[in-house]
CSV table of N, CA, C and O in Angstrom, one decimal:
chain,number,residue,atom,x,y,z
A,1,MET,N,-20.8,-16.2,23.7
A,1,MET,CA,-19.3,-15.8,23.7
A,1,MET,C,-19.2,-14.3,22.9
A,1,MET,O,-18.7,-13.3,23.3
A,2,LYS,N,-19.8,-14.4,21.6
A,2,LYS,CA,-19.8,-13.2,20.7
A,2,LYS,C,-20.7,-12.1,21.3
A,2,LYS,O,-20.3,-10.9,21.2
A,3,ARG,N,-21.6,-12.7,21.8
A,3,ARG,CA,-22.4,-11.5,22.5
A,3,ARG,C,-21.8,-10.9,23.7
A,3,ARG,O,-22.0,-9.6,23.8
A,4,LEU,N,-21.2,-11.4,24.3
A,4,LEU,CA,-20.4,-10.9,25.6
A,4,LEU,C,-19.4,-10.0,24.8
A,4,LEU,O,-19.2,-9.1,25.3
A,5,CYS,N,-18.6,-10.4,23.9
A,5,CYS,CA,-17.3,-9.5,23.4
A,5,CYS,C,-18.1,-8.3,22.6
A,5,CYS,O,-17.6,-7.1,22.7
A,6,LEU,N,-19.3,-8.4,22.1
A,6,LEU,CA,-20.1,-7.2,21.6
A,6,LEU,C,-20.6,-6.2,22.5
A,6,LEU,O,-20.3,-5.1,22.2
A,7,PHE,N,-20.9,-6.8,23.5
A,7,PHE,CA,-21.6,-6.1,24.7
A,7,PHE,C,-20.8,-5.3,25.3
A,7,PHE,O,-20.5,-4.1,25.9
A,8,LEU,N,-19.4,-5.9,25.5
A,8,LEU,CA,-18.0,-5.2,26.0
A,8,LEU,C,-17.9,-4.2,25.2
A,8,LEU,O,-17.4,-3.1,25.6
A,9,SER,N,-17.4,-4.3,23.9
A,9,SER,CA,-17.2,-3.4,23.0
A,9,SER,C,-17.9,-2.2,23.1
A,9,SER,O,-17.5,-1.2,22.7
A,10,LEU,N,-19.3,-2.6,23.0
A,10,LEU,CA,-20.4,-1.4,23.0
A,10,LEU,C,-20.2,-0.5,24.1
A,10,LEU,O,-20.3,0.8,24.2
A,11,PHE,N,-20.1,-1.4,25.3
A,11,PHE,CA,-20.0,-0.6,26.5
A,11,PHE,C,-18.5,0.3,26.6
A,11,PHE,O,-18.6,1.5,27.2
A,12,LEU,N,-17.5,-0.3,26.1
A,12,LEU,CA,-16.3,0.4,26.1
A,12,LEU,C,-16.4,1.5,25.2
A,12,LEU,O,-15.8,2.7,25.5
A,13,TYR,N,-17.0,1.4,24.2
A,13,TYR,CA,-17.0,2.5,23.3
A,13,TYR,C,-18.1,3.6,23.6
A,13,TYR,O,-17.6,4.5,23.5
A,14,LEU,N,-19.0,3.4,24.3
A,14,LEU,CA,-19.9,4.4,24.9
A,14,LEU,C,-19.3,5.0,26.1
A,14,LEU,O,-19.3,6.2,26.2
A,15,SER,N,-18.4,4.3,26.9
A,15,SER,CA,-17.9,5.2,27.8
A,15,SER,C,-16.6,5.9,27.6
A,15,SER,O,-16.2,6.9,28.3
A,16,VAL,N,-15.9,5.4,26.6
A,16,VAL,CA,-14.8,6.4,25.9
A,16,VAL,C,-15.4,7.5,25.1
A,16,VAL,O,-14.7,8.7,25.6
A,17,TYR,N,-16.4,7.4,24.5
A,17,TYR,CA,-16.9,8.5,24.0
A,17,TYR,C,-18.1,9.3,24.5
A,17,TYR,O,-18.5,10.3,23.8
A,18,SER,N,-18.4,9.0,25.6
A,18,SER,CA,-19.4,9.8,26.3
A,18,SER,C,-18.8,11.1,26.8
A,18,SER,O,-17.7,11.1,27.4
A,19,GLN,N,-19.7,12.2,27.1
A,19,GLN,CA,-19.2,13.4,27.7
A,19,GLN,C,-19.4,13.2,29.3
A,19,GLN,O,-20.8,13.2,29.6
A,20,SER,N,-18.4,13.0,29.8
A,20,SER,CA,-18.4,12.8,31.3
A,20,SER,C,-18.5,14.1,31.8
A,20,SER,O,-19.2,14.4,33.1
A,21,ASP,N,-17.6,15.1,31.6
A,21,ASP,CA,-17.7,16.4,31.8
A,21,ASP,C,-18.1,17.3,30.9
A,21,ASP,O,-17.8,17.5,29.6
A,22,SER,N,-19.4,18.1,31.4
A,22,SER,CA,-20.1,18.6,30.5
A,22,SER,C,-19.6,20.4,30.8
A,22,SER,O,-19.2,20.7,31.7
A,23,VAL,N,-19.7,20.9,29.7
A,23,VAL,CA,-19.3,22.3,29.6
A,23,VAL,C,-20.3,23.1,29.4
A,23,VAL,O,-21.2,22.9,28.8
A,24,LYS,N,-20.1,24.3,30.2
A,24,LYS,CA,-21.3,25.1,30.6
A,24,LYS,C,-21.1,26.5,30.0
A,24,LYS,O,-19.9,27.1,30.2
A,25,PHE,N,-21.7,27.1,29.2
A,25,PHE,CA,-21.6,28.3,28.6
A,25,PHE,C,-22.8,29.2,29.0
A,25,PHE,O,-23.8,28.8,29.2
A,26,SER,N,-22.4,30.6,29.4
A,26,SER,CA,-23.3,31.6,29.7
A,26,SER,C,-24.0,32.1,28.4
A,26,SER,O,-23.6,31.8,27.4
A,27,ASN,N,-25.1,32.7,28.6
A,27,ASN,CA,-25.9,33.1,27.5
A,27,ASN,C,-25.1,34.2,26.4
A,27,ASN,O,-25.2,34.2,25.3
A,28,GLU,N,-24.3,35.0,27.3
A,28,GLU,CA,-23.5,36.0,26.5
A,28,GLU,C,-22.6,35.3,25.7
A,28,GLU,O,-22.3,35.5,24.5
A,29,GLU,N,-21.9,34.2,26.1
A,29,GLU,CA,-20.8,33.6,25.3
A,29,GLU,C,-21.6,32.6,24.2
A,29,GLU,O,-21.1,32.5,23.2
A,30,VAL,N,-22.7,32.3,24.6
A,30,VAL,CA,-23.4,31.6,23.4
A,30,VAL,C,-23.8,32.7,22.3
A,30,VAL,O,-23.6,32.4,20.9
A,31,LEU,N,-24.3,33.9,22.4
A,31,LEU,CA,-24.6,34.7,21.5
A,31,LEU,C,-23.3,35.2,21.0
A,31,LEU,O,-23.0,35.5,19.6
A,32,ASN,N,-22.2,35.5,21.5
A,32,ASN,CA,-20.9,35.8,20.9
A,32,ASN,C,-20.4,34.6,19.9
A,32,ASN,O,-20.1,35.0,18.6
A,33,ILE,N,-20.7,33.5,20.4
A,33,ILE,CA,-20.2,32.4,19.4
A,33,ILE,C,-21.2,32.4,18.0
A,33,ILE,O,-20.7,32.3,17.1
A,34,SER,N,-22.5,32.5,18.4
A,34,SER,CA,-23.5,32.5,17.2
A,34,SER,C,-23.1,33.9,16.2
A,34,SER,O,-23.2,33.4,15.3
A,35,ASN,N,-22.7,34.8,17.1
A,35,ASN,CA,-22.6,36.0,16.3
A,35,ASN,C,-21.0,35.7,15.2
A,35,ASN,O,-21.2,36.2,14.1
A,36,LYS,N,-20.2,35.2,15.9
A,36,LYS,CA,-18.7,34.6,15.5
A,36,LYS,C,-19.3,33.8,14.1
A,36,LYS,O,-18.7,33.9,13.1
A,37,ILE,N,-20.2,32.9,14.6
A,37,ILE,CA,-20.4,31.9,13.3
A,37,ILE,C,-21.2,32.8,12.3
A,37,ILE,O,-20.9,32.3,11.0
A,38,LEU,N,-22.1,33.6,12.4
A,38,LEU,CA,-22.8,34.5,11.4
A,38,LEU,C,-21.9,35.0,10.6
A,38,LEU,O,-22.0,35.2,9.5
A,39,ASP,N,-21.0,35.7,11.3
A,39,ASP,CA,-20.0,36.4,10.7
A,39,ASP,C,-18.8,35.7,9.8
A,39,ASP,O,-18.7,36.1,8.5
A,40,LEU,N,-18.6,34.6,10.2
A,40,LEU,CA,-17.9,33.6,9.3
A,40,LEU,C,-18.6,33.0,8.2
A,40,LEU,O,-18.0,32.9,7.2
A,41,GLU,N,-19.8,32.8,8.2
A,41,GLU,CA,-20.5,32.4,7.3
A,41,GLU,C,-20.9,33.4,6.3
A,41,GLU,O,-20.6,33.1,5.1
A,42,GLN,N,-20.8,35.0,6.8
A,42,GLN,CA,-21.1,35.8,5.6
A,42,GLN,C,-19.9,36.0,5.1
A,42,GLN,O,-19.7,36.2,3.7
A,43,LYS,N,-18.7,36.0,5.8
A,43,LYS,CA,-17.4,36.0,5.1
A,43,LYS,C,-17.0,35.0,4.0
A,43,LYS,O,-16.5,35.0,2.9
A,44,ASP,N,-17.5,33.8,4.6
A,44,ASP,CA,-17.4,32.6,3.6
A,44,ASP,C,-18.0,32.7,2.0
A,44,ASP,O,-17.6,32.5,1.4
A,45,SER,N,-19.5,33.3,2.5
A,45,SER,CA,-20.2,33.3,1.2
A,45,SER,C,-19.4,34.5,0.4
A,45,SER,O,-19.6,34.6,-0.9
A,46,LEU,N,-18.9,35.7,0.9
A,46,LEU,CA,-18.1,36.7,0.0
A,46,LEU,C,-17.2,36.0,-0.6
A,46,LEU,O,-16.7,36.5,-1.7
A,47,ASN,N,-16.4,35.4,0.4
A,47,ASN,CA,-15.0,34.6,-0.5
A,47,ASN,C,-15.4,33.7,-1.4
A,47,ASN,O,-14.6,33.8,-2.5
A,48,ASN,N,-16.6,33.0,-1.4
A,48,ASN,CA,-17.3,31.9,-2.4
A,48,ASN,C,-17.6,32.9,-3.7
A,48,ASN,O,-16.9,32.6,-5.1
A,49,VAL,N,-18.0,34.0,-3.6
A,49,VAL,CA,-18.5,35.1,-4.7
A,49,VAL,C,-17.1,35.4,-5.2
A,49,VAL,O,-17.1,35.7,-6.7
A,50,LEU,N,-16.1,36.0,-4.5
A,50,LEU,CA,-15.0,36.4,-5.1
A,50,LEU,C,-14.3,35.3,-5.9
A,50,LEU,O,-13.6,35.6,-6.7
A,51,ILE,N,-14.2,34.4,-5.2
A,51,ILE,CA,-13.5,33.1,-6.1
A,51,ILE,C,-14.3,32.8,-7.5
A,51,ILE,O,-13.6,32.7,-8.4
A,52,GLY,N,-15.5,32.8,-7.3
A,52,GLY,CA,-16.2,32.8,-8.7
A,52,GLY,C,-15.9,33.9,-9.7
A,52,GLY,O,-15.6,33.8,-10.8
A,53,ASN,N,-15.8,35.1,-9.2
A,53,ASN,CA,-15.3,36.3,-9.9
A,53,ASN,C,-13.9,36.0,-10.5
A,53,ASN,O,-13.7,36.3,-11.8
A,54,LEU,N,-13.0,35.6,-9.8
A,54,LEU,CA,-11.6,35.3,-10.1
A,54,LEU,C,-11.4,34.1,-11.0
A,54,LEU,O,-10.5,34.3,-12.0
A,55,GLU,N,-12.4,33.0,-11.1
A,55,GLU,CA,-12.3,32.2,-12.1
A,55,GLU,C,-12.6,32.5,-13.2
A,55,GLU,O,-12.2,32.2,-14.4
A,56,ASN,N,-13.8,33.4,-13.3
A,56,ASN,CA,-14.4,34.0,-14.5
A,56,ASN,C,-13.2,34.8,-15.2
A,56,ASN,O,-13.0,34.8,-16.4
A,57,THR,N,-12.6,35.7,-14.4
A,57,THR,CA,-11.3,36.3,-14.8
A,57,THR,C,-10.3,35.5,-15.4
A,57,THR,O,-9.6,36.0,-16.7
A,58,ILE,N,-10.0,34.7,-14.7
A,58,ILE,CA,-8.9,33.7,-15.3
A,58,ILE,C,-9.5,33.1,-16.5
A,58,ILE,O,-8.6,32.9,-17.4
A,59,LYS,N,-10.7,32.5,-16.9
A,59,LYS,CA,-11.2,32.1,-18.0
A,59,LYS,C,-11.2,33.2,-18.9
A,59,LYS,O,-10.6,32.9,-20.3
A,60,TYR,N,-11.5,34.4,-18.9
A,60,TYR,CA,-11.4,35.5,-19.9
A,60,TYR,C,-10.0,35.7,-20.1
A,60,TYR,O,-9.5,36.0,-21.4
A,61,LEU,N,-9.0,35.7,-19.2
A,61,LEU,CA,-7.7,36.1,-19.5
A,61,LEU,C,-6.9,35.0,-20.4
A,61,LEU,O,-6.2,35.2,-21.2
A,62,GLU,N,-7.4,33.5,-20.1
A,62,GLU,CA,-7.0,32.5,-21.2
A,62,GLU,C,-7.5,32.8,-22.5
A,62,GLU,O,-6.8,32.5,-23.3
A,63,ILE,N,-8.7,33.1,-22.7
A,63,ILE,CA,-9.1,33.4,-24.1
A,63,ILE,C,-8.5,34.4,-24.5
A,63,ILE,O,-8.1,34.5,-25.4
A,64,LYS,N,-8.1,35.8,-23.7
A,64,LYS,CA,-7.2,36.7,-24.4
A,64,LYS,C,-6.2,36.3,-24.8
A,64,LYS,O,-5.4,36.9,-25.6
A,65,LYS,N,-5.3,35.5,-23.9
A,65,LYS,CA,-4.1,34.8,-24.0
A,65,LYS,C,-4.1,34.1,-25.6
A,65,LYS,O,-3.2,34.4,-26.3
A,66,ARG,N,-5.1,33.4,-25.7
A,66,ARG,CA,-5.1,32.5,-27.2
A,66,ARG,C,-5.4,33.5,-28.1
A,66,ARG,O,-4.8,33.2,-29.2
A,67,GLN,N,-6.2,34.3,-28.0
A,67,GLN,CA,-6.4,35.3,-29.0
A,67,GLN,C,-5.1,36.1,-29.4
A,67,GLN,O,-4.6,36.4,-30.5
A,68,ASP,N,-4.2,36.5,-28.4
A,68,ASP,CA,-3.1,37.1,-28.6
A,68,ASP,C,-2.1,36.3,-29.3
A,68,ASP,O,-1.3,36.6,-30.2
A,69,SER,N,-1.9,35.0,-28.7
A,69,SER,CA,-1.1,34.4,-29.3
A,69,SER,C,-1.2,34.3,-30.9
A,69,SER,O,-0.5,33.8,-31.8
A,70,ASN,N,-2.5,33.9,-31.2
A,70,ASN,CA,-2.9,33.7,-32.7
A,70,ASN,C,-2.5,35.1,-33.4
A,70,ASN,O,-2.3,35.0,-34.6
A,71,TYR,N,-2.9,36.3,-32.7
A,71,TYR,CA,-2.5,37.5,-33.6
A,71,TYR,C,-1.2,37.3,-33.8
A,71,TYR,O,-0.7,38.1,-34.9
A,72,ILE,N,-0.4,37.1,-32.9
A,72,ILE,CA,1.2,37.4,-32.9
A,72,ILE,C,1.5,36.1,-34.2
A,72,ILE,O,2.5,36.5,-34.9
A,73,PHE,N,0.9,35.1,-34.0
A,73,PHE,CA,1.3,34.0,-35.2
A,73,PHE,C,1.0,34.6,-36.7
A,73,PHE,O,1.8,34.4,-37.6
A,74,LEU,N,-0.2,35.3,-36.6
A,74,LEU,CA,-0.5,35.9,-38.0
A,74,LEU,C,0.4,37.2,-38.4
A,74,LEU,O,0.8,37.2,-39.4
A,75,MET,N,0.8,37.9,-37.4
A,75,MET,CA,1.8,38.9,-37.7
A,75,MET,C,3.2,38.4,-38.1
A,75,MET,O,3.9,38.9,-38.7
A,76,ASP,N,3.5,37.2,-37.5
A,76,ASP,CA,4.7,36.7,-38.0
A,76,ASP,C,4.5,36.1,-39.3
A,76,ASP,O,5.6,36.4,-40.1
A,77,GLN,N,3.5,35.7,-39.8
A,77,GLN,CA,3.4,35.2,-41.2
A,77,GLN,C,3.4,36.4,-42.0
A,77,GLN,O,3.9,36.1,-42.9
A,78,GLU,N,2.6,37.5,-41.5
A,78,GLU,CA,2.7,38.6,-42.3
A,78,GLU,C,4.1,39.1,-42.6
A,78,GLU,O,4.4,39.6,-43.5
A,79,LEU,N,5.0,39.2,-41.6
A,79,LEU,CA,5.9,39.8,-41.7
A,79,LEU,C,6.9,39.0,-42.7
A,79,LEU,O,7.7,39.4,-43.5
A,80,SER,N,7.0,37.6,-42.6
A,80,SER,CA,7.7,36.4,-43.4
A,80,SER,C,7.3,36.8,-44.9
A,80,SER,O,8.0,36.8,-45.7
A,81,LEU,N,5.8,37.3,-45.1
A,81,LEU,CA,5.5,37.4,-46.5
A,81,LEU,C,5.9,38.7,-47.0
A,81,LEU,O,6.0,38.8,-48.2
A,82,ARG,N,5.9,39.8,-46.3
A,82,ARG,CA,6.5,41.1,-46.4
A,82,ARG,C,8.0,40.8,-46.7
A,82,ARG,O,8.3,41.4,-47.8
A,83,GLU,N,8.6,40.2,-46.1
A,83,GLU,CA,10.0,40.2,-46.5
A,83,GLU,C,10.2,39.3,-47.8
A,83,GLU,O,11.1,39.6,-48.6
A,84,PHE,N,9.6,38.3,-48.0
A,84,PHE,CA,9.5,37.5,-49.3
A,84,PHE,C,9.1,38.7,-50.6
A,84,PHE,O,9.7,38.4,-51.4
A,85,GLU,N,8.1,39.3,-50.3
A,85,GLU,CA,7.8,40.3,-51.2
A,85,GLU,C,8.9,41.3,-51.5
A,85,GLU,O,9.0,41.7,-52.7
A,86,ILE,N,9.6,41.8,-50.6
A,86,ILE,CA,10.9,42.7,-50.7
A,86,ILE,C,11.7,41.9,-51.3
A,86,ILE,O,12.3,42.6,-52.6
A,87,ASN,N,12.1,40.8,-51.2
A,87,ASN,CA,13.1,40.0,-52.2
A,87,ASN,C,12.5,39.8,-53.3
A,87,ASN,O,13.5,39.9,-54.5
A,88,LEU,N,11.3,39.7,-53.7
A,88,LEU,CA,10.7,39.7,-55.1
A,88,LEU,C,11.0,41.1,-55.9
A,88,LEU,O,11.2,41.1,-57.1
A,89,TYR,N,10.5,42.1,-55.1
A,89,TYR,CA,10.8,43.4,-55.6
A,89,TYR,C,12.5,43.7,-55.9
A,89,TYR,O,13.0,44.3,-57.0
A,90,LYS,N,13.2,43.2,-55.1
A,90,LYS,CA,14.8,43.4,-55.3
A,90,LYS,C,15.1,42.5,-56.6
A,90,LYS,O,16.0,43.2,-57.3
A,91,ASP,N,14.9,41.4,-56.8
A,91,ASP,CA,14.9,40.5,-57.9
A,91,ASP,C,14.5,41.4,-59.0
A,91,ASP,O,15.1,41.5,-60.2
A,92,LEU,N,13.2,42.0,-59.0
A,92,LEU,CA,12.5,42.5,-60.1
A,92,LEU,C,13.3,43.7,-60.7
A,92,LEU,O,13.7,44.2,-61.7
A,93,TYR,N,14.0,44.5,-59.7
A,93,TYR,CA,15.0,45.9,-59.8
A,93,TYR,C,16.1,45.3,-60.7
A,93,TYR,O,16.5,46.0,-61.5
A,94,LYS,N,16.7,44.1,-60.1
A,94,LYS,CA,17.9,43.7,-61.0
A,94,LYS,C,17.5,43.5,-62.2
A,94,LYS,O,18.4,43.7,-63.2
A,95,ASN,N,16.4,42.9,-62.5
A,95,ASN,CA,16.2,42.4,-63.9
A,95,ASN,C,15.6,43.6,-65.0
A,95,ASN,O,15.6,43.5,-66.1
A,96,THR,N,15.0,44.7,-64.3
A,96,THR,CA,14.7,45.8,-65.1
A,96,THR,C,15.3,47.1,-64.8
A,96,THR,O,14.8,48.1,-65.3
A,97,LYS,N,16.3,46.9,-64.1
A,97,LYS,CA,17.2,48.2,-64.0
A,97,LYS,C,18.0,48.8,-65.5
A,97,LYS,O,18.2,47.9,-66.0
A,98,PRO,N,17.9,50.0,-65.6
A,98,PRO,CA,18.3,50.5,-66.7
A,98,PRO,C,19.7,50.0,-67.1
A,98,PRO,O,20.6,50.0,-66.1
A,99,LYS,N,20.3,49.7,-68.2
A,99,LYS,CA,21.6,49.4,-68.8
A,99,LYS,C,22.4,50.5,-68.9
A,99,LYS,O,22.0,51.7,-68.6
A,100,TRP,N,23.6,50.3,-69.1
A,100,TRP,CA,24.6,51.4,-69.1
A,100,TRP,C,24.2,52.3,-70.5
A,100,TRP,O,24.4,53.6,-70.3
A,101,TYR,N,23.6,51.8,-71.3
A,101,TYR,CA,23.5,52.7,-72.6
A,101,TYR,C,22.2,53.4,-72.4
A,101,TYR,O,21.7,54.0,-73.5
A,102,ASP,N,21.4,53.1,-71.3
A,102,ASP,CA,20.0,53.9,-71.2
A,102,ASP,C,20.1,55.2,-70.3
A,102,ASP,O,19.4,55.7,-69.8
A,103,SER,N,21.5,55.6,-70.1
A,103,SER,CA,21.7,56.8,-69.4
A,103,SER,C,21.3,58.3,-70.3
A,103,SER,O,21.7,58.2,-71.5
A,104,LYS,N,20.9,59.3,-69.7
A,104,LYS,CA,20.6,60.6,-70.6
A,104,LYS,C,21.8,61.1,-71.0
A,104,LYS,O,21.9,61.7,-72.2
A,105,PRO,N,23.0,60.8,-70.5
A,105,PRO,CA,24.1,61.8,-71.0
A,105,PRO,C,24.5,61.1,-72.2
A,105,PRO,O,24.9,61.8,-73.4
A,106,ILE,N,24.3,59.8,-72.3
A,106,ILE,CA,24.9,59.0,-73.7
A,106,ILE,C,23.9,59.2,-74.8
A,106,ILE,O,24.2,59.6,-76.0
A,107,TRP,N,22.5,59.4,-74.3
A,107,TRP,CA,21.5,59.7,-75.5
A,107,TRP,C,21.8,61.2,-75.9
A,107,TRP,O,21.7,61.5,-77.3
A,108,PHE,N,22.1,62.0,-75.0
A,108,PHE,CA,22.2,63.3,-75.5
A,108,PHE,C,23.4,63.6,-76.4
A,108,PHE,O,23.4,64.4,-77.3
A,109,GLY,N,24.4,63.0,-76.0
A,109,GLY,CA,25.7,62.9,-76.9
A,109,GLY,C,25.8,62.4,-78.3
A,109,GLY,O,26.1,62.4,-79.1
A,110,MET,N,24.5,61.0,-78.3
A,110,MET,CA,24.3,60.6,-79.5
A,110,MET,C,23.5,61.5,-80.3
A,110,MET,O,23.7,61.6,-81.7
A,111,GLY,N,22.6,62.4,-79.7
A,111,GLY,CA,21.6,63.1,-80.5
A,111,GLY,C,22.6,64.2,-80.9
A,111,GLY,O,22.1,64.9,-82.1
A,112,PHE,N,23.5,64.9,-80.2
A,112,PHE,CA,24.3,65.8,-80.5
A,112,PHE,C,25.3,65.6,-81.7
A,112,PHE,O,25.4,66.1,-82.7
A,113,ALA,N,25.6,64.4,-81.4
A,113,ALA,CA,26.6,63.7,-82.6
A,113,ALA,C,25.9,63.8,-83.8
A,113,ALA,O,26.5,63.9,-85.0
A,114,THR,N,24.6,63.2,-83.8
A,114,THR,CA,23.9,63.0,-85.0
A,114,THR,C,23.3,64.4,-85.8
A,114,THR,O,23.5,64.3,-86.9
A,115,VAL,N,23.1,65.2,-84.9
A,115,VAL,CA,22.8,66.6,-85.5
A,115,VAL,C,23.8,67.4,-86.1
A,115,VAL,O,23.7,67.8,-87.3
A,116,ILE,N,25.1,67.1,-85.4
A,116,ILE,CA,26.6,67.6,-86.1
A,116,ILE,C,26.9,67.1,-87.3
A,116,ILE,O,27.6,67.6,-88.5
A,117,ILE,N,26.8,65.5,-87.3
A,117,ILE,CA,27.2,64.8,-88.5
A,117,ILE,C,26.3,65.0,-89.7
A,117,ILE,O,26.7,65.3,-90.7
A,118,SER,N,25.0,65.2,-89.1
A,118,SER,CA,23.7,65.5,-90.2
A,118,SER,C,24.1,66.8,-91.0
A,118,SER,O,24.2,67.0,-92.0
A,119,SER,N,24.7,67.5,-90.2
A,119,SER,CA,24.8,69.2,-90.8
A,119,SER,C,26.1,69.1,-91.5
A,119,SER,O,26.2,69.9,-92.5
A,120,TRP,N,27.1,68.5,-91.0
A,120,TRP,CA,28.4,68.2,-91.8
A,120,TRP,C,28.2,67.8,-93.0
A,120,TRP,O,28.5,68.0,-94.3
A,121,VAL,N,27.1,66.8,-93.0
A,121,VAL,CA,27.1,65.7,-94.3
A,121,VAL,C,26.2,66.8,-95.4
A,121,VAL,O,26.7,66.8,-96.7
A,122,VAL,N,25.3,67.5,-95.0
A,122,VAL,CA,24.4,68.4,-95.6
A,122,VAL,C,25.3,69.4,-96.2
A,122,VAL,O,25.4,69.8,-97.7
A,123,SER,N,26.2,70.2,-95.4
A,123,SER,CA,27.2,71.1,-95.8
A,123,SER,C,28.0,70.6,-97.0
A,123,SER,O,28.7,71.5,-97.7
A,124,ALA,N,28.5,69.6,-96.5
A,124,ALA,CA,29.5,69.0,-97.5
A,124,ALA,C,29.0,68.6,-98.9
A,124,ALA,O,29.7,68.3,-99.9
A,125,THR,N,27.7,68.2,-98.9
A,125,THR,CA,27.4,67.5,-100.3
A,125,THR,C,26.4,68.7,-100.9
A,125,THR,O,26.1,68.5,-102.1
A,126,THR,N,26.2,69.8,-100.4
A,126,THR,CA,25.8,70.8,-101.3
A,126,THR,C,26.7,71.7,-101.9
A,126,THR,O,27.6,72.0,-101.1
A,127,PRO,N,26.6,72.0,-103.1
A,127,PRO,CA,27.3,72.9,-103.6
A,127,PRO,C,27.6,74.6,-103.1
A,127,PRO,O,26.8,75.1,-102.6
């Protein structure tokens, strides 16, 4: 029974998948198909080369992107350090700016007063 089922299934399989109607091509059609296949193979190889080049370009651009992001990160750090340095200079200026008594007109006036007072004292004490 198993053999009969196997034989019938094989027969059915072969009858379904066999070519009962054969297709006939002329020599010119065969050459056209062959040329088309060769043309498509050439285009496929060129496309593979282009795909390889584009993948290399993508890798290069990803590396460039990482470098640029690292550069931006370092520039941000430098900017924050510069701002901190500016704040330190502002504090230094607050601590070291001249006081009110360090102005030139006050020193000039004190010097003028000293000379006048000294001259008056000398002239008043000499006979």
